[in-house]
XYZ file of C-alpha atoms in Angstrom:
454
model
C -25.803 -10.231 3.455
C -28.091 -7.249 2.733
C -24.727 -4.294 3.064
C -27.106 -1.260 2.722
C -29.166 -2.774 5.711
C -26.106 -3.128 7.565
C -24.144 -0.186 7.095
C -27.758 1.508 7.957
C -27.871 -0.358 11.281
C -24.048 0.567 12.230
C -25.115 4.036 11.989
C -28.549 3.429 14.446
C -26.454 1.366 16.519
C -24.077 4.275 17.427
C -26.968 6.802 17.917
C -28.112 4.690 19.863
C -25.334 4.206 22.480
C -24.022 8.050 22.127
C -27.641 9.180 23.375
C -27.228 7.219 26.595
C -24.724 9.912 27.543
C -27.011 12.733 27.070
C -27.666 15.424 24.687
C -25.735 18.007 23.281
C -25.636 20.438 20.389
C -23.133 20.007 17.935
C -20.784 23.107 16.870
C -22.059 24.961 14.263
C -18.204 25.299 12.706
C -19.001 21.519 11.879
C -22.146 22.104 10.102
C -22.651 21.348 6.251
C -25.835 21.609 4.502
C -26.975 18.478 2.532
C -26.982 20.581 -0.604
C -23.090 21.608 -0.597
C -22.711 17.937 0.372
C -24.394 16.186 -2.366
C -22.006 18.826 -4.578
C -19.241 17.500 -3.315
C -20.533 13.931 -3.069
C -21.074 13.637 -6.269
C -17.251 14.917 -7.832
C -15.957 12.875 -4.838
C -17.861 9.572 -6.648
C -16.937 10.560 -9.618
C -13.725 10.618 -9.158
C -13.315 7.191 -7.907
C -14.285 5.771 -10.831
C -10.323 6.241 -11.823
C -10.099 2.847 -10.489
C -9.640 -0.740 -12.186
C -12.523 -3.077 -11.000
C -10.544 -4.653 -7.949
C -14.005 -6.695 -7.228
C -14.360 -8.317 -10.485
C -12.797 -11.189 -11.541
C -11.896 -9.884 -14.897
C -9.700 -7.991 -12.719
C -6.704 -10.703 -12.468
C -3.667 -8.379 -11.769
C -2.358 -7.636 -8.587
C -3.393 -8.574 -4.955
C -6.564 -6.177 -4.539
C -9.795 -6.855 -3.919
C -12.591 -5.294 -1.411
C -13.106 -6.257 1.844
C -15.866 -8.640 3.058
C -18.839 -7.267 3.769
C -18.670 -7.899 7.236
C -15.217 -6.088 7.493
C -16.669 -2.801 5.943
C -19.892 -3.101 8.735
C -17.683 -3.803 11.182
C -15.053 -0.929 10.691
C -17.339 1.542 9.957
C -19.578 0.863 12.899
C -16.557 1.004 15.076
C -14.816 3.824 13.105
C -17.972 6.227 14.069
C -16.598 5.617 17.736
C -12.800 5.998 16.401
C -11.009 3.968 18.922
C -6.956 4.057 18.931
C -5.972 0.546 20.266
C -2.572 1.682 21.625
C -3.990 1.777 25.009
C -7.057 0.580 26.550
C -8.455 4.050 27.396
C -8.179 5.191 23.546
C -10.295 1.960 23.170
C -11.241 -0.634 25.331
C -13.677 -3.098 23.351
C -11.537 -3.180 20.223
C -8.435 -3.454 22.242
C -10.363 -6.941 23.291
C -11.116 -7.583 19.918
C -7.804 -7.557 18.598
C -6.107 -9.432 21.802
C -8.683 -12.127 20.309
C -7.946 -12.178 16.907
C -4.329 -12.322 17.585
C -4.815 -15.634 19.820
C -7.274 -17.078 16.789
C -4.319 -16.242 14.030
C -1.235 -17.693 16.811
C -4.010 -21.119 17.101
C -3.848 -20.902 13.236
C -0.104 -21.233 12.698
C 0.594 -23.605 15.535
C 1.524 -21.469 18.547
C 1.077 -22.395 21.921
C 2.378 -19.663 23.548
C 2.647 -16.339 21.871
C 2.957 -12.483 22.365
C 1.753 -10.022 18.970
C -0.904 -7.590 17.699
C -2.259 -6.062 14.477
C -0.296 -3.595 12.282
C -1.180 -1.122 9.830
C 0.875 -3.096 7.439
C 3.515 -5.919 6.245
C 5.843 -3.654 6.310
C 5.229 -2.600 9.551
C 5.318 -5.912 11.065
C 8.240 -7.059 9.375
C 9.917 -3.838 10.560
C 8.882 -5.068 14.489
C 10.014 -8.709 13.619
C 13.403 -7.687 13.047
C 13.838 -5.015 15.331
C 13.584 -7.911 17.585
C 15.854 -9.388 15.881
C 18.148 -6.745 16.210
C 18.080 -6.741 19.924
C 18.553 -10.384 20.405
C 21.361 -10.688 18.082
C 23.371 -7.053 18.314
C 26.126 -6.826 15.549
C 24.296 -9.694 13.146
C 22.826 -9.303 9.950
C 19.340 -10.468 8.776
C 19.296 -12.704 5.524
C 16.584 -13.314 2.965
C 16.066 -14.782 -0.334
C 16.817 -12.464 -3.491
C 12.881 -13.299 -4.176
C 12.020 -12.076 -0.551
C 9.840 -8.498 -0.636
C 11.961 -5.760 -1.048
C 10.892 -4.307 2.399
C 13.405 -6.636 3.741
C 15.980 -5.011 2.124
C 14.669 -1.592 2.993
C 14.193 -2.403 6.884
C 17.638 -3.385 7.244
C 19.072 -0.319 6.385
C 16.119 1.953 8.261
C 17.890 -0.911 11.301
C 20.814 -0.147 10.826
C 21.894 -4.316 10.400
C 23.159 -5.409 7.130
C 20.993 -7.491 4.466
C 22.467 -10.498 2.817
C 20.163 -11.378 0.145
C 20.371 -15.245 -0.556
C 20.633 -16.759 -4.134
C 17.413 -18.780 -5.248
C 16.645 -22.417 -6.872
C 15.172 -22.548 -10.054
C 11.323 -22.260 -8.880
C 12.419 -19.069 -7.237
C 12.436 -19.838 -3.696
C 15.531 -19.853 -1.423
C 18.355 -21.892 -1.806
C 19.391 -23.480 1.399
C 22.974 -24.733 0.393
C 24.091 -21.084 -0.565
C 22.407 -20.142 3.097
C 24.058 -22.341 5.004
C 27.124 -21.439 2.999
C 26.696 -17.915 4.352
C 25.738 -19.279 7.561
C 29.394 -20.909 8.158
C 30.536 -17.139 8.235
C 28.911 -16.291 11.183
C 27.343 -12.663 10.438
C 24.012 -13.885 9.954
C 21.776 -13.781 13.330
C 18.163 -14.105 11.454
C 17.149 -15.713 8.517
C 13.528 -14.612 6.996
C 11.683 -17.236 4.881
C 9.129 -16.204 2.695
C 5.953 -18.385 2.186
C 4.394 -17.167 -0.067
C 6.724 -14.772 -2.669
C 4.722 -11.548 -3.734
C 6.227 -12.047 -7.293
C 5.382 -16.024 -8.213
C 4.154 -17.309 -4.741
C 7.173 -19.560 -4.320
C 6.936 -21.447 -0.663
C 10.206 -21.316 0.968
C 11.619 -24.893 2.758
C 10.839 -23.235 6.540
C 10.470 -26.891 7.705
C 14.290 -28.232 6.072
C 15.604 -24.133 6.980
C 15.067 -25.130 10.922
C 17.695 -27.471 10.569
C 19.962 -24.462 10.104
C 19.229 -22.624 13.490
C 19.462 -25.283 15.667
C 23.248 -26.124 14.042
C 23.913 -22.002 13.590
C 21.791 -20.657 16.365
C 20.076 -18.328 14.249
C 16.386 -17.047 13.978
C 13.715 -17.854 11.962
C 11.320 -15.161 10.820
C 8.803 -16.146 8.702
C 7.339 -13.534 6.200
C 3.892 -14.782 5.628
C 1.941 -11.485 4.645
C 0.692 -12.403 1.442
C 0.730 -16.266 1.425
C 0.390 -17.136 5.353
C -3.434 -17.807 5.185
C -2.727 -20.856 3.127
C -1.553 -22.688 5.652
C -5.457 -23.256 6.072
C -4.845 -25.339 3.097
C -1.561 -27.686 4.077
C -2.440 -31.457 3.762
C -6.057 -30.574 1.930
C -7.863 -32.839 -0.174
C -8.045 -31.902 -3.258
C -6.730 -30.397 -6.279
C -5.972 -27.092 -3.356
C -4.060 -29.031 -1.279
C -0.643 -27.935 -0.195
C 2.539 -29.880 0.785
C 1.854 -30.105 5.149
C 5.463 -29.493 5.849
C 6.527 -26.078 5.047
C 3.038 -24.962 7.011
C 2.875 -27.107 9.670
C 6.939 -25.925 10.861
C 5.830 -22.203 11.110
C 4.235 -23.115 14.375
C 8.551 -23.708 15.430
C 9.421 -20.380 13.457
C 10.844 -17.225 15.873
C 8.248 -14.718 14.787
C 5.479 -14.858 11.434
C 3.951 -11.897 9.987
C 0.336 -12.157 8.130
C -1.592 -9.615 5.973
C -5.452 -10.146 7.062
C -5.526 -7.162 4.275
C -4.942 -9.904 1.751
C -6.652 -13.051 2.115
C -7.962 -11.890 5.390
C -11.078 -9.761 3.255
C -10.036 -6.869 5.329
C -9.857 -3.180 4.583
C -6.565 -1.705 4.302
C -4.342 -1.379 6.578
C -4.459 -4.356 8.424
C -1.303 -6.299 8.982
C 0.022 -8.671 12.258
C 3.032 -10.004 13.603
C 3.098 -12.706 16.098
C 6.042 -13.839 18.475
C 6.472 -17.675 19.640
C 8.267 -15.861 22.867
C 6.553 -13.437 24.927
C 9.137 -12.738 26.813
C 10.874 -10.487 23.615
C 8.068 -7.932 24.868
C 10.861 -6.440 26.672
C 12.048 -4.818 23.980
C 9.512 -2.693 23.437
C 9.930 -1.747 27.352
C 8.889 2.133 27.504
C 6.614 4.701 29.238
C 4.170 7.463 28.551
C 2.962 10.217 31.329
C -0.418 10.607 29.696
C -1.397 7.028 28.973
C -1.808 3.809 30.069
C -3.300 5.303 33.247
C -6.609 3.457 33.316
C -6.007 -0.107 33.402
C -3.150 -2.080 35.193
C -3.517 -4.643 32.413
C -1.186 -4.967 29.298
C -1.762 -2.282 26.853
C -1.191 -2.859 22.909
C 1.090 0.109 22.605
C 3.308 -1.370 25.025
C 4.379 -4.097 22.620
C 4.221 -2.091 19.301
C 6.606 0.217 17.768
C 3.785 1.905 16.673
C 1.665 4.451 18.465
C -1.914 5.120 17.148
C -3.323 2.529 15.804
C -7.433 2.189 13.926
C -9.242 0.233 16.548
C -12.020 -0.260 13.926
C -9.291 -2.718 11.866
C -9.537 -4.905 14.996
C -13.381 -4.359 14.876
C -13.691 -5.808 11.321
C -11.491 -8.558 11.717
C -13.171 -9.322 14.541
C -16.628 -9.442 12.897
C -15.408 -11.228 9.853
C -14.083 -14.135 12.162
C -16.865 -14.464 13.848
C -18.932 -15.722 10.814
C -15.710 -16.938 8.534
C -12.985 -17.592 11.101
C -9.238 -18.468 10.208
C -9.731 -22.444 10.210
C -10.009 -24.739 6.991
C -14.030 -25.010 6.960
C -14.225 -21.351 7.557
C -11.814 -18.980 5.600
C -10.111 -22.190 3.819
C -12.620 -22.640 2.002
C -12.490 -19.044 0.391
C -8.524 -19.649 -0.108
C -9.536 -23.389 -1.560
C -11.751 -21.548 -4.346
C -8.778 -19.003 -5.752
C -6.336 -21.636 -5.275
C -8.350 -24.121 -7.524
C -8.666 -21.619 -10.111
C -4.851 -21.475 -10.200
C -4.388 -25.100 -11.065
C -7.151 -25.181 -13.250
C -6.040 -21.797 -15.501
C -2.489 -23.295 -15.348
C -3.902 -26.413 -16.684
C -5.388 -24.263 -19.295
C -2.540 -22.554 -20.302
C -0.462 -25.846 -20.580
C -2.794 -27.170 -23.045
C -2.700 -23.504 -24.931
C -0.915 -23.260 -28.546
C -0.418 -19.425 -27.983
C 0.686 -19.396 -23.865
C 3.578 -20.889 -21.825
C 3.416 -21.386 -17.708
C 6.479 -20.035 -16.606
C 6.137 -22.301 -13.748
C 3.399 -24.061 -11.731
C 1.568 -21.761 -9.343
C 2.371 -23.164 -5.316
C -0.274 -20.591 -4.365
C -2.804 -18.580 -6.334
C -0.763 -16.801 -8.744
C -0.227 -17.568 -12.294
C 2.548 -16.856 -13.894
C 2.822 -17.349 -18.065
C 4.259 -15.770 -21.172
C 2.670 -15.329 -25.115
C 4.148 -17.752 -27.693
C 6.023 -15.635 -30.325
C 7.009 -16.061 -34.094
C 10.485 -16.370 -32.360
C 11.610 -17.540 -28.910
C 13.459 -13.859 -27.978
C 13.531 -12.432 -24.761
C 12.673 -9.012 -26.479
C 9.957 -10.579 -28.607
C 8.613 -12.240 -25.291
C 8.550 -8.749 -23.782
C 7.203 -6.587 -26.171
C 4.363 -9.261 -27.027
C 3.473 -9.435 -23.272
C 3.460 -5.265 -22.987
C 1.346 -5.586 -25.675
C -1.383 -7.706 -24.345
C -1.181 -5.986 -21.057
C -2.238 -2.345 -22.690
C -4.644 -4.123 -24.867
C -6.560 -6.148 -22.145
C -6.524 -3.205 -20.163
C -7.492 -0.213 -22.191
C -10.637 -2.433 -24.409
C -13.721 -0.779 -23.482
C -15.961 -3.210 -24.338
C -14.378 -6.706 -22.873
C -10.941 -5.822 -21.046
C -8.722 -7.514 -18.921
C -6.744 -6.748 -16.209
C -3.634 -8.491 -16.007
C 0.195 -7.418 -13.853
C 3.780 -8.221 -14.740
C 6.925 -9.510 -13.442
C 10.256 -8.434 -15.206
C 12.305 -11.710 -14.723
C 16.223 -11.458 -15.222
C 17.460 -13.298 -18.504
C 19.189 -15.823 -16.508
C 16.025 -16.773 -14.204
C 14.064 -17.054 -17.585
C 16.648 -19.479 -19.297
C 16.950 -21.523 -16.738
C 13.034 -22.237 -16.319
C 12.920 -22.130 -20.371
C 16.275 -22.939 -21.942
C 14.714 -23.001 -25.500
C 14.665 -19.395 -25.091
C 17.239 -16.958 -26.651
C 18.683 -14.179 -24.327
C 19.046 -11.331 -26.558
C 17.988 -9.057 -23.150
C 18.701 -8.642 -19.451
C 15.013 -9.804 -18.907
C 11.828 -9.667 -20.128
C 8.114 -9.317 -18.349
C 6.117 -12.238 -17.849
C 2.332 -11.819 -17.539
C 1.191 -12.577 -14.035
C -2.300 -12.840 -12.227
C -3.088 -13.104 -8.533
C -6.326 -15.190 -8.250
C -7.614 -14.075 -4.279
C -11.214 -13.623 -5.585
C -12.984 -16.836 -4.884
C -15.203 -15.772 -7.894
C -12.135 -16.825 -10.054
C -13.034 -19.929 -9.851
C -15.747 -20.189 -11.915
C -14.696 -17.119 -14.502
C -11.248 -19.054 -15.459
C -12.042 -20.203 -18.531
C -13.194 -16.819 -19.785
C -10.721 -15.443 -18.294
C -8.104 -17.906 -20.420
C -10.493 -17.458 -23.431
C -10.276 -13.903 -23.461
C -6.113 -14.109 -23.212
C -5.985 -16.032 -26.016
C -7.749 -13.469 -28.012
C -5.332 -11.048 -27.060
C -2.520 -13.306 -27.353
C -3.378 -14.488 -31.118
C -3.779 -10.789 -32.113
């Protein structure tokens, strides 16, 4: 799609419909000049070229990338309107929108029934999920894997509720014998599995973990904000395909969470968390003398710890679903591309005389490590710095890598051959969410054996 032609006709479009309310003249306190404009323009440009290529696929580091096309038209067309979505007079036609959305992401992960709305963030919606939590089990703590996002962690104590962070198995995802070991204690009331770990993509068991709440009576919250989507992917053909059962059990999960900011191709902020029970909407019971006053319906704000809220992230998402929706021949197919590229750069790097996978990617991220003279932790670690700064800061072909410090013990385990004369050391790691990766991998691996040889 042509963006210059659509970005041109969001712009007529809203002329458009604001003239149909008559004329008016603007303030003149609001006037600028297209001279001090195009001043200001122009250092405002320049100044965003501080930034690493995020649409490139020689950009392989951390989980950015700009939205779809259709997401910028649509929140920009809708952002000239500004609508707040916390209640249906701050924005009636996006409040719609994102009531839709919602039902096409609960159809996505299984639910029949379901009460939720968009976030500004992950962390927001994992906040909601266990503030809910909270209420249905006062006095019980929330656990999660030590691999879990460290919001987790964090929400707990803004909760008040005490963390237990739950040992992991040797691919990094949680163990369920030291859970259920904690379980027998009884001061766990939710347990949050991850699908999808922000540091190596590890899948969490959520289908063998519901096992555990039916015998403990605990919750299951399911943090799916980076690796949710892929459950687009579960029983695939194909070198993409992931294991069914993890996926298909979210649809028996308490609550999920999903990042549409990620492999959604939307603008940030754009997060969502999703209920199996409406009926924990009384939670969020509450009242406000100067809203909700135009509609008897349900307004967003009335199940949402937040308050204002971008209508114009419920306008993109909208749009973007509307032409790829969240179903395995529409957005699957984008998540099928990166994923390939995962296996076949991990394939790559197993065959490589100067890398080592540090384990198999279950998603789209790669995980690996330089071959040194010797097999050191602190030789690992300084070689892997090194490549980093290198890749990064070549002018004429770089490459844009992230890393993941990994505890000596985790890195023995996974490579025993290697001597711990460290705590840790950083492993090289690349998120592949760019469908485009799929056909740059092998210069992508060409150019880190370059810098790995060097």
């Amino acid at each position: 799609m042509d963006l210059t032609k659509w970005l041109t006709a969001a712009v007529a479009s809203n002329t458009v419909w604001a003239k149909t309310f008559g004329s008016f003249d603007p303030h003149p306190a609001l006037a600028v000049d297209d001279d001090r404009f195009a001043a200001a323009f122009e250092t405002f440009t320049e100044r965003l070229k501080d930034n690493y290529p995020f649409f490139h696929p020689r950009y392989a580091g951390q989980m950015l990338k700009p939205p779809h096309p259709a997401a910028v038209v649509g929140y920009l067309t809708a952002m000239l309107i500004n609508p707040n979505n916390h209640a249906l007079d701050g924005g009636p036609a996006t409040a719609a929108m994102e009531r839709e959305v919602v039902q096409q992401l609960a159809t996505m992960f299984g639910y029949e029934t379901h009460l939720g709305h968009l976030t500004t963030s992950g962390t927001i919606a994992n906040l909601e999920a266990l503030f809910v939590a909270r209420e249905l089990h006062p006095g019980k703590g929330i656990a999660y894997s030590t691999e879990a996002h460290y919001t987790h962690g964090r929400m707990c104590g803004v909760l008040g509720v005490e963390g237990f962070p739950v040992a992991t198995d040797d691919l990094g995802r949680m163990d369920l014998d030291a859970l259920e070991e904690l379980l027998r204690g009884g001061q766990v009331g939710t347990v949050v599995l991850t699908t999808g770990t922000t540091g190596l993509g590890a899948v969490e068991p959520v289908h063998e973990a519901l096992a555990l709440r039916e015998r403990y009576g605990v919750r299951i919250h399911v943090d799916g904000a980076y690796g949710g989507f892929f459950t687009l992917l579960a029983g695939a053909d194909g070198p993409e395909g992931l294991p069914a059962e993890p996926w298909r059990a979210i649809a028996q999960a308490d609550s999920i969470v999903v990042d549409p900011h990620k492999h959604g191709l939307q603008p940030y902020g754009c997060g969502a968390v999703l209920f199996r029970d409406p009926a924990v909407g009384r939670f969020y019971l509450h009242d406000s003398p100067y809203t909700y006053f135009t509609s008897e319906d349900l307004h967003l704000g009335e199940i949402s710890l937040e308050c204002s809220r971008a209508g114009a992230a419920a306008a993109a998402l909208w749009l973007t679903f509307q032409l790829l929706p969240p179903t395995p021949d529409g957005l699957g197919q984008v998540l099928g591309a990166g994923r390939r590229a995962a296996v076949r750069w991990a394939g790559l790097i197993e065959g490589s005389e100067h890398l080592e996978l540090y384990q198999p990617p279950e998603l789209d991220i790669v995980s690996y490590f330089p071959v040194t003279a010797g097999t050191r932790l602190s030789q690992i670690d300084a070689a892997g710095g090194r490549i980093l700064k290198e890749g990064m800061t070549d002018t004429l072909d770089p490459l844009f890598l992230s890393t993941l410090r990994v505890g000596a013990d985790r890195f023995t385990a996974r490579h025993p051959g290697v001597t711990a004369d460290a705590d840790g050391a950083r492993i090289l790691r690349s998120v592949l969410m760019k469908p485009e990766s799929e056909t740059y991998v092998e210069e992508l691996h060409q150019r880190l054996e370059r810098l790995a040889r060097a």
